[in-house]
DNA sequence: TTGAAAGCGATACCAG
DNA sequence: CTGGTATCGCTTTCAA
């Protein structure tokens, strides 16, 4: 086990000073191209890896990251932010500042938020690109200034973003299909609602659902999908129509968070107890529906963990400067009435400021839950 | 935002030197009781938090942790070790050494492994206490020498261990019950197999299963549980008897890894397609059973994440010196045929030496899976 | 029992 | 453009 090579080693090997080496490795101005390449070569051959402890200790600059997400009450985004916070405290030895920029509604104010983050000169951005197209040019600009951007929940393709953290859409759709088939004994009419087939994630869930259903439960009939375009009234409207047209509908898989209008449509059509619902995510209004078994199961997208991973990836990049571009994909969790309480217990504490969520158990111990 | 208080601050406040302060805070020998308490007081009132970067930088000592688990081929423990490794690389800036000590079978050689770790003078231990009673005195001894011990998968109560990382047994049992009820339409005879009711985790799973079944599906009849004592032949034997006595058995929940003998018993009794199986964990032999739908669903205990968390908790303690004793409880994952492939894809790469698991996706990106 | 001082490895500045 | 050097906060050793 040989000693790690440090700045001085490569300086001596080249007969220059550590200052020069440092500047060369960081592309700081004031180094002749010649020496710069020589230094970079030598660093490579010596296998130089910076000592992070020394870096943190001597560096006065602290990293600033902007977190751009939907506003408050949506429990999903509160969770995401909580996850980011947790990971920030756990991973870092000081010197990371997180600035939250939120926007009120899908696609409303997100460009402004992004622009503001860039203007403020942050070192990295975690964002939910609710309208990837509209953010596209801003993200490319960030990429050109080599400011890393991590997308959460939804990807923004071809934007030069560093990474995307999301739930495995294919696993979600396939699991939903397999469950639906099992619950219904492999027969009956089923449908899927989604926001828009134009959104990759939703299209993927739908496709996975359809494919799995066809291959595992060939006798089931999948109806055409419903697109609600993130409008609640549209969801209600269109699902009402669906129920009218298909009074024998046996199951429905709601891939978006907008399951309440669909449930209400079924309720108003007096079909609630005839239809098996599989929904997405977990939020207060859904809880009684699961308890009453109106919803058979919901696929939880682990917002807390998504936030955690997003920060982790960004931080790793900022610190190590690695990774071109990649995806982090999480396995979804299944919540049914049987295990609902365990998830609620976990959620209720997410807004706590502390570094880790801890709750009293029966024993005098501390309990931590991880999504 | 005021400057962080450092060693020098508290030294000046007391008119002593930083060396003394350091020794006092670390209970090093050679400090008068008087000054020691004065220093500790002052540290508290000033809200002193050590600067970890400086600590790492100046300290030559490196942490050694021993990981005591079952041997190799069991994919579960390979995963756990992989998780530990991953987290170690991700969390730490050098100076952590991991020593693996494995033992061949349940309860065989684990005391020796533990003793060896203590003799070797490690700074912390992560262990699977396969026979908590037999490890009891060793663990108490570790606790007396204030060597932190983290249990994985199974707890060892009243041993003074720092923490336990495990799957939420209640959520597992309840989820299994709810699924079973849903699959079977709320009626029929069901049974549970487990290793031994004397093991807390198994008793909890059983109880959760029974409770949830009774409350959500009161028409279902739960038979008496089968205990296999971790002996495959016993599992086969006893489940064969069960099937003989209850030819109308509709479902069975196998809470242990020993699902194969139970499946074989059902197969030999020509009841395989009449019984709905819900099993535990995911290993090669189980894959074809899930594919053929002999197993309707399996509850995955996320060994990789268990390993990750175990290391994380231990490391946090070693570095921050906090936490009396606590539990980390993970939500189980549900694997069915629909989403089986996603888990397999993830597993197949677990033994990779790299810091993160990355696999080629359709796009030229890197993909990471997290359990 | 305590103080003084020499590092640890990178950063950031100032002087040449 | 480049070299030299003080600095970050803590650990550790050597003297007193």
XYZ file of C-alpha atoms (C1' of nucleotides) in Angstrom:
774
model
C 0.000 0.000 0.000
C 1.833 3.056 -1.234
C 1.232 6.564 -0.049
C -1.306 8.576 -1.944
C 0.168 10.980 -4.438
C -0.399 14.574 -3.539
C -0.002 17.920 -5.146
C 3.592 18.216 -3.999
C 4.545 14.898 -5.578
C 3.485 15.961 -8.983
C 5.021 19.410 -8.463
C 8.391 17.921 -7.606
C 8.214 15.430 -10.432
C 7.928 18.349 -12.799
C 10.126 20.820 -10.995
C 7.356 23.332 -10.551
C 5.454 24.602 -7.540
C 2.269 23.298 -6.020
C 0.579 26.560 -6.865
C 1.165 25.991 -10.536
C -0.001 22.434 -10.321
C -3.145 23.542 -8.603
C -3.919 26.153 -11.206
C -3.246 23.755 -14.018
C -5.526 21.094 -12.659
C -8.360 23.513 -12.128
C -8.023 25.317 -15.429
C -7.346 28.527 -13.642
C -5.978 31.395 -15.714
C -2.327 32.136 -15.785
C -0.725 28.862 -16.755
C 1.073 28.339 -20.033
C -0.589 25.705 -22.184
C 2.664 23.793 -22.119
C 2.940 23.407 -18.373
C -0.765 22.845 -18.079
C -0.711 19.761 -20.263
C 2.482 18.504 -18.637
C 0.865 18.821 -15.236
C -2.313 17.137 -16.340
C -0.355 14.282 -17.871
C 1.678 13.775 -14.758
C -1.411 13.911 -12.586
C -2.893 11.138 -14.649
C 0.173 8.919 -14.646
C 0.659 9.375 -10.930
C -3.014 8.663 -10.349
C -3.573 11.828 -8.445
C -6.777 12.048 -6.408
C -7.340 15.189 -4.400
C -7.591 14.909 -0.657
C -11.055 16.126 0.074
C -10.405 16.796 3.717
C -7.604 19.151 2.837
C -9.749 20.736 0.198
C -12.623 21.403 2.542
C -10.343 22.684 5.206
C -8.527 25.191 3.109
C -11.291 26.261 0.809
C -13.261 29.267 1.953
C -15.707 29.051 -0.897
C -18.853 27.146 -0.115
C -21.001 25.332 -2.611
C -24.402 26.704 -3.356
C -27.101 24.598 -4.870
C -30.497 25.710 -5.974
C -33.471 23.413 -5.596
C -36.264 24.330 -7.986
C -39.515 22.518 -7.369
C -43.245 22.934 -7.077
C -44.501 24.812 -4.081
C -45.391 23.724 -0.616
C -48.477 21.846 0.167
C -47.980 19.134 -2.376
C -46.679 16.509 -0.063
C -44.629 15.000 -2.827
C -42.353 17.990 -3.124
C -42.130 18.541 0.562
C -40.794 15.054 0.766
C -38.334 15.610 -2.007
C -36.999 18.686 -0.292
C -36.804 16.862 3.011
C -34.751 14.154 1.346
C -32.390 16.679 -0.145
C -31.939 18.275 3.219
C -31.276 15.021 4.970
C -28.676 13.945 2.514
C -27.033 17.334 2.600
C -26.573 17.134 6.344
C -25.459 13.546 6.291
C -23.011 13.707 3.439
C -21.318 16.982 3.859
C -18.890 18.523 6.209
C -20.210 22.077 6.227
C -19.965 24.419 3.276
C -23.033 23.525 1.282
C -25.808 26.060 1.074
C -29.169 25.115 -0.325
C -31.452 27.722 -1.834
C -35.022 26.717 -2.484
C -36.832 28.294 -5.371
C -40.392 27.169 -5.812
C -43.036 27.885 -8.369
C -46.761 27.700 -7.822
C -48.028 25.491 -10.613
C -46.887 23.192 -13.347
C -44.983 25.184 -15.907
C -45.714 28.440 -14.146
C -42.686 30.367 -13.069
C -40.224 27.572 -13.529
C -38.287 29.359 -16.218
C -38.011 32.374 -13.975
C -36.838 30.200 -11.119
C -34.210 28.609 -13.274
C -33.040 31.928 -14.592
C -32.835 33.299 -11.088
C -30.688 30.387 -10.015
C -28.318 30.940 -12.887
C -28.163 34.672 -12.223
C -27.414 34.015 -8.589
C -24.428 32.029 -9.718
C -25.132 28.781 -7.950
C -22.794 25.825 -8.346
C -25.486 23.301 -9.150
C -29.212 22.959 -9.652
C -31.707 20.294 -8.728
C -34.920 20.792 -10.614
C -38.253 19.291 -11.473
C -38.660 20.125 -15.149
C -42.426 20.213 -15.258
C -42.313 21.500 -18.813
C -39.087 20.149 -20.231
C -39.538 21.927 -23.541
C -39.801 25.344 -22.005
C -36.823 24.791 -19.763
C -34.794 23.372 -22.593
C -32.896 26.476 -23.580
C -32.201 27.456 -20.001
C -30.821 24.057 -19.236
C -28.631 24.098 -22.268
C -27.322 27.422 -21.153
C -26.511 25.971 -17.735
C -24.784 23.101 -19.439
C -22.692 25.487 -21.512
C -21.585 27.296 -18.376
C -20.892 23.821 -17.009
C -23.305 24.202 -14.158
C -24.555 20.708 -13.360
C -28.294 20.177 -13.359
C -30.013 17.155 -11.834
C -33.608 16.457 -12.799
C -35.962 14.899 -10.273
C -39.048 12.856 -11.064
C -39.054 13.719 -14.769
C -36.277 13.779 -17.288
C -35.440 16.616 -19.622
C -33.795 14.909 -22.570
C -31.120 16.499 -24.687
C -30.470 19.319 -22.333
C -27.015 18.335 -21.240
C -28.277 17.728 -17.713
C -25.940 15.865 -15.408
C -28.385 13.239 -14.223
C -31.972 12.315 -13.705
C -33.402 10.674 -10.610
C -36.750 8.998 -11.017
C -38.873 6.007 -10.321
C -38.530 3.054 -12.626
C -41.519 3.654 -14.843
C -41.339 0.264 -16.483
C -41.274 -1.553 -13.186
C -44.190 0.576 -11.991
C -46.337 -0.133 -15.003
C -45.505 -3.823 -15.041
C -46.110 -4.250 -11.349
C -49.443 -2.476 -11.679
C -50.414 -4.788 -14.509
C -49.407 -7.919 -12.652
C -51.274 -6.818 -9.554
C -54.322 -5.872 -11.556
C -54.344 -9.252 -13.231
C -53.927 -11.047 -9.929
C -56.625 -9.067 -8.193
C -59.077 -9.603 -11.010
C -58.339 -13.256 -11.592
C -56.919 -12.590 -15.016
C -60.027 -11.357 -16.734
C -62.052 -8.234 -17.323
C -61.770 -4.802 -18.851
C -59.164 -2.436 -17.542
C -58.100 1.104 -18.320
C -55.248 3.483 -17.621
C -55.339 7.203 -16.989
C -52.340 9.383 -17.518
C -51.449 12.993 -17.924
C -50.285 12.892 -21.514
C -48.710 10.343 -23.785
C -46.343 13.080 -24.831
C -44.599 12.830 -21.469
C -42.029 10.090 -21.634
C -42.577 8.789 -18.133
C -46.284 8.367 -18.645
C -45.943 6.786 -22.019
C -43.477 4.324 -20.534
C -45.750 3.401 -17.669
C -48.601 2.876 -20.056
C -46.545 0.781 -22.388
C -45.173 -1.359 -19.607
C -48.652 -1.869 -18.243
C -50.006 -2.842 -21.632
C -47.143 -5.161 -22.462
C -47.179 -6.961 -19.163
C -50.927 -7.289 -19.162
C -50.910 -8.743 -22.644
C -48.201 -11.245 -21.906
C -49.286 -12.354 -18.422
C -53.037 -11.966 -18.656
C -53.953 -12.280 -22.308
C -57.628 -12.557 -21.564
C -57.868 -9.094 -20.107
C -58.975 -6.261 -22.304
C -57.174 -2.965 -22.092
C -59.213 0.049 -23.105
C -57.800 3.137 -24.690
C -55.949 5.373 -22.275
C -57.333 8.574 -20.808
C -55.265 11.734 -20.920
C -56.145 14.372 -18.353
C -53.438 16.923 -19.179
C -53.020 17.590 -15.480
C -56.443 19.136 -15.264
C -58.658 17.704 -12.537
C -61.914 18.496 -14.240
C -60.715 16.817 -17.384
C -59.841 13.727 -15.386
C -63.290 13.650 -13.874
C -64.977 14.335 -17.179
C -63.133 11.754 -19.195
C -63.315 9.016 -16.635
C -67.043 9.605 -16.252
C -67.360 9.025 -19.957
C -65.246 5.935 -19.700
C -67.448 4.508 -16.964
C -70.568 5.311 -18.954
C -69.220 3.584 -22.014
C -67.892 0.629 -20.035
C -70.195 -0.134 -17.127
C -68.462 -3.475 -16.876
C -65.024 -1.957 -16.320
C -63.173 -4.086 -13.783
C -60.056 -2.105 -13.039
C -58.246 1.156 -13.600
C -54.636 2.162 -13.142
C -54.086 5.838 -12.441
C -50.490 6.649 -13.297
C -50.628 10.236 -12.096
C -51.320 11.874 -8.777
C -54.781 12.862 -10.023
C -56.577 9.820 -8.682
C -59.183 11.646 -6.612
C -61.246 12.961 -9.540
C -61.246 9.512 -11.073
C -62.369 7.977 -7.804
C -65.096 10.574 -7.531
C -66.273 9.886 -11.046
C -66.542 6.207 -10.181
C -68.306 7.048 -6.960
C -70.822 9.252 -8.740
C -71.417 6.509 -11.271
C -72.013 4.079 -8.406
C -69.246 1.875 -9.691
C -66.728 2.394 -6.913
C -67.051 -1.056 -5.425
C -67.038 -2.762 -8.802
C -63.768 -1.302 -9.961
C -60.321 -2.206 -8.707
C -58.199 0.909 -8.410
C -54.455 0.987 -8.540
C -53.151 4.482 -8.021
C -49.886 6.358 -7.789
C -48.231 8.062 -4.846
C -49.526 8.652 -1.369
C -51.087 11.858 -0.125
C -53.614 12.744 2.546
C -56.717 12.583 0.369
C -55.793 9.104 -0.768
C -55.497 7.671 2.706
C -59.217 7.198 3.422
C -59.664 5.700 -0.034
C -57.074 3.077 0.720
C -58.503 2.489 4.168
C -61.962 1.940 2.749
C -60.408 -0.307 0.120
C -61.741 1.839 -2.682
C -58.114 1.826 -3.758
C -56.642 -1.657 -3.761
C -53.043 -0.557 -3.955
C -50.988 2.493 -4.676
C -47.548 2.711 -6.149
C -45.432 4.962 -4.036
C -42.784 6.915 -5.810
C -40.538 7.519 -2.840
C -40.126 11.254 -3.098
C -37.894 11.362 -0.057
C -35.450 8.954 -1.581
C -35.605 10.758 -4.894
C -34.543 13.940 -3.154
C -31.809 12.132 -1.321
C -30.383 10.625 -4.446
C -30.615 13.853 -6.387
C -28.536 15.663 -3.849
C -26.139 12.827 -3.575
C -25.451 12.685 -7.261
C -25.047 16.422 -7.524
C -22.766 16.584 -4.559
C -20.626 13.780 -5.817
C -20.194 15.579 -9.069
C -19.371 18.888 -7.482
C -16.843 17.307 -5.214
C -15.303 14.651 -7.386
C -16.012 16.243 -10.703
C -16.874 12.947 -12.291
C -19.689 11.406 -14.252
C -20.731 12.557 -17.680
C -24.460 12.008 -17.489
C -26.565 9.294 -16.022
C -29.779 8.010 -14.574
C -30.687 6.932 -11.096
C -33.727 4.735 -11.128
C -35.615 3.734 -8.012
C -37.816 0.737 -7.435
C -41.310 1.842 -6.463
C -42.905 0.811 -3.189
C -46.271 -0.857 -2.985
C -48.719 0.446 -0.426
C -51.898 -1.394 0.425
C -54.196 -1.109 3.360
C -52.176 -3.757 5.137
C -48.971 -1.756 5.232
C -50.420 1.735 4.900
C -49.791 2.689 8.490
C -46.107 2.087 8.203
C -45.810 4.560 5.405
C -47.959 7.138 7.137
C -45.900 6.874 10.251
C -42.857 7.572 8.183
C -44.369 10.450 6.263
C -45.787 12.316 9.179
C -42.338 13.164 10.355
C -40.786 14.222 7.155
C -40.885 17.904 7.819
C -38.782 17.638 10.926
C -35.727 19.798 10.779
C -33.396 17.216 12.236
C -30.802 15.318 10.300
C -32.668 12.085 10.570
C -36.230 11.160 11.190
C -36.624 9.555 14.525
C -39.712 8.459 16.271
C -40.445 6.790 19.514
C -41.226 3.134 19.260
C -42.781 0.946 21.864
C -39.349 0.322 23.265
C -37.378 3.333 24.425
C -35.355 3.161 21.246
C -35.120 5.466 18.342
C -36.486 4.272 15.094
C -35.558 5.466 11.666
C -37.481 4.733 8.569
C -36.040 4.820 5.135
C -38.084 4.931 1.984
C -24.361 33.726 10.926
C -21.517 33.635 13.413
C -18.282 31.771 12.978
C -18.187 28.197 14.210
C -16.535 27.738 17.548
C -13.317 25.832 17.355
C -10.879 24.252 19.697
C -8.931 27.466 20.085
C -12.025 29.393 21.141
C -12.732 27.155 24.026
C -9.031 27.023 24.901
C -8.807 30.814 25.104
C -12.039 31.088 27.026
C -10.471 28.895 29.685
C -6.905 30.108 29.464
C -5.550 26.682 28.534
C -4.033 25.259 25.383
C -5.747 23.508 22.513
C -3.849 20.375 23.346
C -5.458 20.195 26.749
C -8.859 20.884 25.331
C -8.383 18.118 22.828
C -7.336 15.619 25.427
C -10.191 16.575 27.702
C -12.805 16.174 25.008
C -11.491 12.785 24.002
C -11.023 11.439 27.500
C -7.346 11.014 26.888
C -5.158 10.355 29.888
C -3.272 13.124 31.570
C -5.885 15.739 32.261
C -6.912 16.698 35.758
C -10.538 15.945 36.485
C -11.033 19.597 37.227
C -9.900 20.955 33.893
C -11.572 18.104 32.085
C -15.008 19.006 33.385
C -14.376 22.692 32.861
C -13.452 22.029 29.273
C -16.432 19.802 28.671
C -18.743 22.393 30.149
C -17.335 25.137 28.040
C -17.519 23.000 24.928
C -21.191 22.470 25.607
C -22.017 26.092 26.278
C -20.103 27.241 23.226
C -21.811 24.580 21.149
C -18.565 23.124 19.908
C -18.751 20.803 16.903
C -15.500 19.407 15.592
C -14.471 20.212 12.072
C -14.339 16.839 10.428
C -12.210 17.948 7.545
C -9.523 19.092 9.895
C -9.862 15.924 11.865
C -9.427 13.683 8.865
C -6.582 15.727 7.588
C -4.507 15.639 10.694
C -5.369 12.223 12.019
C -3.116 9.395 10.955
C -5.189 6.743 12.606
C -7.674 5.029 10.318
C -10.887 3.398 11.346
C -11.190 -0.337 11.090
C -14.523 -2.057 10.970
C -15.195 -5.759 10.971
C -18.091 -7.167 9.003
C -19.186 -10.542 10.352
C -21.683 -12.355 8.171
C -22.551 -15.678 6.644
C -20.287 -16.912 3.933
C -20.269 -16.329 0.230
C -22.683 -17.963 -2.067
C -25.779 -16.897 -0.226
C -26.718 -14.055 -2.439
C -28.296 -12.259 0.460
C -25.022 -11.738 2.252
C -23.118 -10.932 -0.862
C -25.576 -8.147 -1.353
C -25.236 -6.940 2.177
C -21.478 -6.800 1.826
C -21.768 -5.026 -1.496
C -23.963 -2.423 0.138
C -21.487 -1.906 2.927
C -18.725 -1.447 0.430
C -20.646 1.021 -1.647
C -21.535 3.155 1.282
C -18.018 3.044 2.593
C -16.651 4.397 -0.648
C -19.341 6.986 -1.015
C -19.359 8.332 2.490
C -15.796 8.384 3.474
C -12.743 10.314 2.594
C -10.160 7.584 2.909
C -9.152 6.067 6.216
C -11.735 3.363 6.675
C -10.628 -0.234 6.437
C -13.152 -3.011 6.238
C -12.293 -6.515 7.363
C -14.647 -9.279 6.406
C -15.020 -12.231 8.701
C -17.413 -14.880 7.524
C -18.696 -18.077 9.010
C -20.004 -21.056 7.111
C -23.385 -21.765 8.645
C -25.956 -20.380 11.026
C -24.487 -20.267 14.479
C -21.316 -21.968 13.365
C -18.183 -19.995 13.963
C -19.844 -16.726 14.635
C -18.609 -16.498 18.176
C -15.101 -17.109 16.944
C -15.485 -14.443 14.303
C -16.708 -11.971 16.847
C -13.924 -12.783 19.235
C -11.373 -12.416 16.472
C -12.717 -9.007 15.617
C -12.456 -7.886 19.209
C -8.938 -9.297 19.527
C -7.913 -7.510 16.376
C -8.968 -4.300 18.038
C -11.357 -3.006 15.427
C -13.191 0.262 15.978
C -16.621 -1.094 15.126
C -18.446 -4.250 14.125
C -21.283 -4.956 11.760
C -22.697 -8.390 12.391
C -25.497 -10.756 11.594
C -26.282 -12.331 14.947
C -27.582 -15.641 13.689
C -27.757 -16.968 17.232
C -28.261 -13.911 19.365
C -28.118 -15.862 22.610
C -24.714 -17.315 21.905
C -23.312 -13.967 20.855
C -24.838 -12.259 23.824
C -21.860 -12.281 26.132
C -19.456 -11.288 23.385
C -21.595 -8.384 22.426
C -21.884 -7.230 25.973
C -18.163 -7.373 26.203
C -17.854 -5.203 23.115
C -20.306 -2.812 24.603
C -18.281 -2.604 27.796
C -15.178 -1.739 25.793
C -17.425 0.768 24.017
C -16.917 -0.814 20.650
C -20.054 -0.088 18.662
C -21.866 -3.054 17.165
C -24.511 -2.791 14.459
C -26.760 -5.783 13.838
C -28.014 -6.492 10.327
C -31.170 -8.395 9.443
C -31.779 -9.656 12.963
C -31.649 -7.884 16.273
C -29.778 -9.018 19.349
C -31.730 -7.514 22.208
C -30.177 -6.439 25.477
C -26.669 -6.637 24.232
C -25.878 -2.947 24.291
C -25.551 -2.934 20.503
C -25.467 0.473 18.875
C -28.163 -0.162 16.305
C -30.055 -2.693 14.298
C -30.836 -2.448 10.606
C -33.628 -4.648 9.349
C -36.724 -4.922 7.256
C -39.953 -3.796 8.792
C -41.336 -7.147 9.817
C -44.774 -5.800 10.603
C -45.101 -4.142 7.220
C -43.905 -7.358 5.581
C -46.396 -9.563 7.347
C -49.261 -7.149 6.841
C -48.501 -6.632 3.185
C -48.315 -10.373 2.676
C -51.687 -10.785 4.345
C -53.330 -8.065 2.312
C -51.937 -9.456 -0.908
C -52.955 -12.958 0.000
C -56.475 -11.816 0.732
C -56.667 -9.869 -2.499
C -55.318 -12.701 -4.597
C -57.700 -15.197 -3.070
C -60.757 -12.999 -3.096
C -60.934 -12.864 0.655
C -61.628 -16.507 1.361
C -59.904 -19.811 1.862
C -57.427 -21.513 4.154
C -53.964 -20.059 4.452
C -50.826 -20.974 6.357
C -47.486 -19.467 7.316
C -44.106 -21.108 7.566
C -41.323 -19.677 9.629
C -38.072 -20.677 11.158
C -39.044 -20.443 14.782
C -41.485 -18.428 16.818
C -38.664 -17.906 19.255
C -37.022 -15.534 16.800
C -38.489 -12.104 17.262
C -38.528 -11.165 13.590
C -40.412 -14.279 12.587
C -42.870 -14.027 15.415
C -43.548 -10.436 14.397
C -44.131 -11.295 10.776
C -46.486 -14.046 11.775
C -48.375 -11.850 14.155
C -48.694 -9.043 11.643
C -49.907 -11.480 9.029
C -52.461 -12.980 11.378
C -53.709 -9.642 12.636
C -54.076 -8.079 9.228
C -55.734 -11.146 7.791
C -58.216 -11.254 10.603
C -59.102 -7.608 10.343
C -59.190 -7.237 6.575
C -60.317 -10.675 5.495
C -62.249 -12.146 8.386
C -63.564 -15.006 6.306
C -60.144 -16.468 5.707
C -58.913 -19.235 7.947
C -55.351 -19.153 9.157
C -53.887 -22.526 10.019
C -51.297 -23.103 12.657
C -47.830 -21.986 11.686
C -45.060 -24.323 10.600
C -41.630 -24.035 12.171
C -38.756 -25.435 10.136
C -35.884 -24.476 12.456
C -33.793 -23.577 9.428
C -33.664 -27.194 8.337
C -34.683 -27.788 4.743
C -35.833 -31.336 5.266
C -37.975 -30.255 8.160
C -39.569 -27.608 5.971
C -40.356 -30.200 3.334
C -41.591 -32.703 5.867
C -43.857 -30.393 7.757
C -45.328 -28.695 4.745
C -46.035 -32.074 3.182
C -48.007 -32.932 6.277
C -49.793 -29.625 6.116
C -50.824 -30.255 2.527
C -52.000 -33.737 3.370
C -54.116 -32.482 6.218
C -55.431 -29.520 4.237
C -55.861 -30.494 0.612
C -58.006 -27.392 0.239
C -55.248 -25.033 1.333
C -55.465 -21.898 -0.783
C -52.351 -19.972 0.134
C -49.114 -20.043 2.050
C -46.764 -17.300 3.183
C -43.161 -18.380 3.589
C -41.471 -15.862 5.859
C -38.012 -17.354 5.546
C -35.633 -17.951 2.695
C -36.521 -21.644 2.759
C -39.284 -21.482 0.200
C -37.917 -24.077 -2.190
C -38.609 -27.129 -0.007
C -42.126 -25.886 0.589
C -42.644 -25.395 -3.116
C -41.324 -28.872 -3.759
C -43.621 -30.368 -1.195
C -46.565 -28.696 -2.905
C -45.312 -29.857 -6.257
C -44.981 -33.438 -5.059
C -48.481 -33.257 -3.623
C -49.741 -31.983 -6.988
C -51.067 -28.884 -5.321
C -48.704 -26.353 -6.786
C -51.238 -24.683 -9.038
C -53.910 -24.659 -6.387
C -51.903 -22.801 -3.803
C -50.961 -19.145 -3.906
C -47.414 -18.694 -2.682
C -46.030 -15.548 -1.184
C -42.368 -15.927 -0.362
C -39.488 -13.947 1.042
C -36.338 -12.638 -0.613
C -35.057 -13.232 -4.080
C -32.410 -15.748 -5.045
C -31.594 -17.723 -8.180
C -33.666 -20.798 -7.385
C -36.707 -18.677 -6.822
C -36.563 -16.964 -10.180
C -38.070 -19.753 -12.267
C -40.776 -20.245 -9.666
C -41.802 -16.633 -10.001
C -41.576 -16.796 -13.780
C -43.818 -19.831 -13.883
C -46.140 -18.086 -11.455
C -45.807 -20.848 -8.918
C -44.893 -17.984 -6.626
C -47.335 -15.117 -6.904
C -45.151 -12.581 -5.154
C -42.054 -12.397 -3.050
C -41.166 -9.872 -0.418
C -37.691 -8.619 -1.049
C -35.695 -7.655 1.974
C -33.279 -5.315 0.243
C -30.025 -6.737 1.495
C -27.998 -4.168 -0.399
C -29.744 -1.320 1.314
C -29.474 -3.057 4.653
C -25.730 -3.193 4.209
C -25.611 0.408 3.150
C -27.537 1.592 6.148
C -25.582 -0.536 8.552
C -22.350 1.017 7.462
C -23.822 4.441 7.433
C -25.044 4.226 10.979
C -21.800 2.806 12.225
C -19.742 5.377 10.434
C -21.846 8.211 11.724
C -21.344 6.996 15.224
C -17.613 6.561 14.842
C -17.248 9.993 13.371
C -19.768 12.004 15.301
C -19.866 9.895 18.379
C -23.589 10.297 18.805
C -26.644 8.121 19.143
C -27.277 5.868 22.120
C -29.010 2.967 20.438
C -31.567 2.775 17.703
C -33.287 0.947 14.911
C -33.248 1.479 11.184
C -36.246 -0.108 9.570
C -36.644 -0.539 5.843
C -39.792 -0.915 3.829
C -39.745 -4.213 1.927
C -40.018 -4.353 -1.848
C -42.595 -6.416 -3.631
C -41.436 -8.535 -6.532
C -43.852 -10.214 -8.888
C -43.395 -11.636 -12.309
C -44.266 -8.274 -13.787
C -41.349 -6.436 -12.252
C -39.010 -9.379 -11.675
C -36.662 -8.440 -14.455
C -35.932 -5.073 -12.997
C -34.718 -6.600 -9.797
C -32.674 -9.238 -11.557
C -30.990 -6.650 -13.685
C -30.053 -4.821 -10.554
C -28.830 -7.886 -8.706
C -26.660 -9.256 -11.430
C -24.282 -6.383 -11.038
C -24.021 -6.270 -7.346
C -20.657 -7.867 -7.104
C -18.973 -5.221 -9.178
C -16.083 -3.638 -7.428
C -16.920 -0.115 -8.509
C -18.335 2.515 -6.236
C -21.670 2.487 -7.919
C -23.516 -0.004 -9.992
C -23.843 1.141 -13.516
C -25.274 -0.626 -16.455
C -25.817 0.236 -20.036
C -29.317 1.193 -20.915
C -30.831 1.500 -24.322
C -29.556 5.045 -24.486
C -25.844 5.584 -24.151
C -26.353 6.681 -20.592
C -25.359 5.135 -17.353
C -28.070 3.790 -15.182
C -27.956 3.228 -11.482
C -30.401 1.175 -9.559
C -31.093 1.608 -5.935
C -32.913 -0.893 -3.802
C -0.604 17.564 34.205
C 0.061 20.980 30.726
C 1.972 24.062 26.809
C 4.099 24.776 22.462
C 4.695 23.579 17.966
C 5.089 20.623 13.860
C 2.515 18.693 10.615
C -1.794 16.989 7.397
C -2.784 18.610 1.842
C -5.042 21.838 -0.652
C -6.242 26.874 -1.492
C -5.430 31.716 -2.183
C -2.826 35.406 -2.235
C 1.214 38.331 -3.032
C 5.508 39.063 -4.994
C 8.463 38.515 -8.553
C 3.019 33.299 -16.084
C 5.149 31.274 -11.826
C 7.093 30.515 -6.933
C 6.606 31.067 -2.315
C 3.896 31.005 1.823
C 0.206 31.859 5.245
C -3.898 29.562 6.307
C -7.746 26.205 7.554
C -8.808 23.291 12.589
C -7.367 19.376 14.538
C -4.042 15.670 16.043
C 0.135 14.305 17.958
C 4.595 14.576 19.781
C 8.076 16.586 22.587
C 9.343 19.420 26.443
C 8.561 21.490 30.493
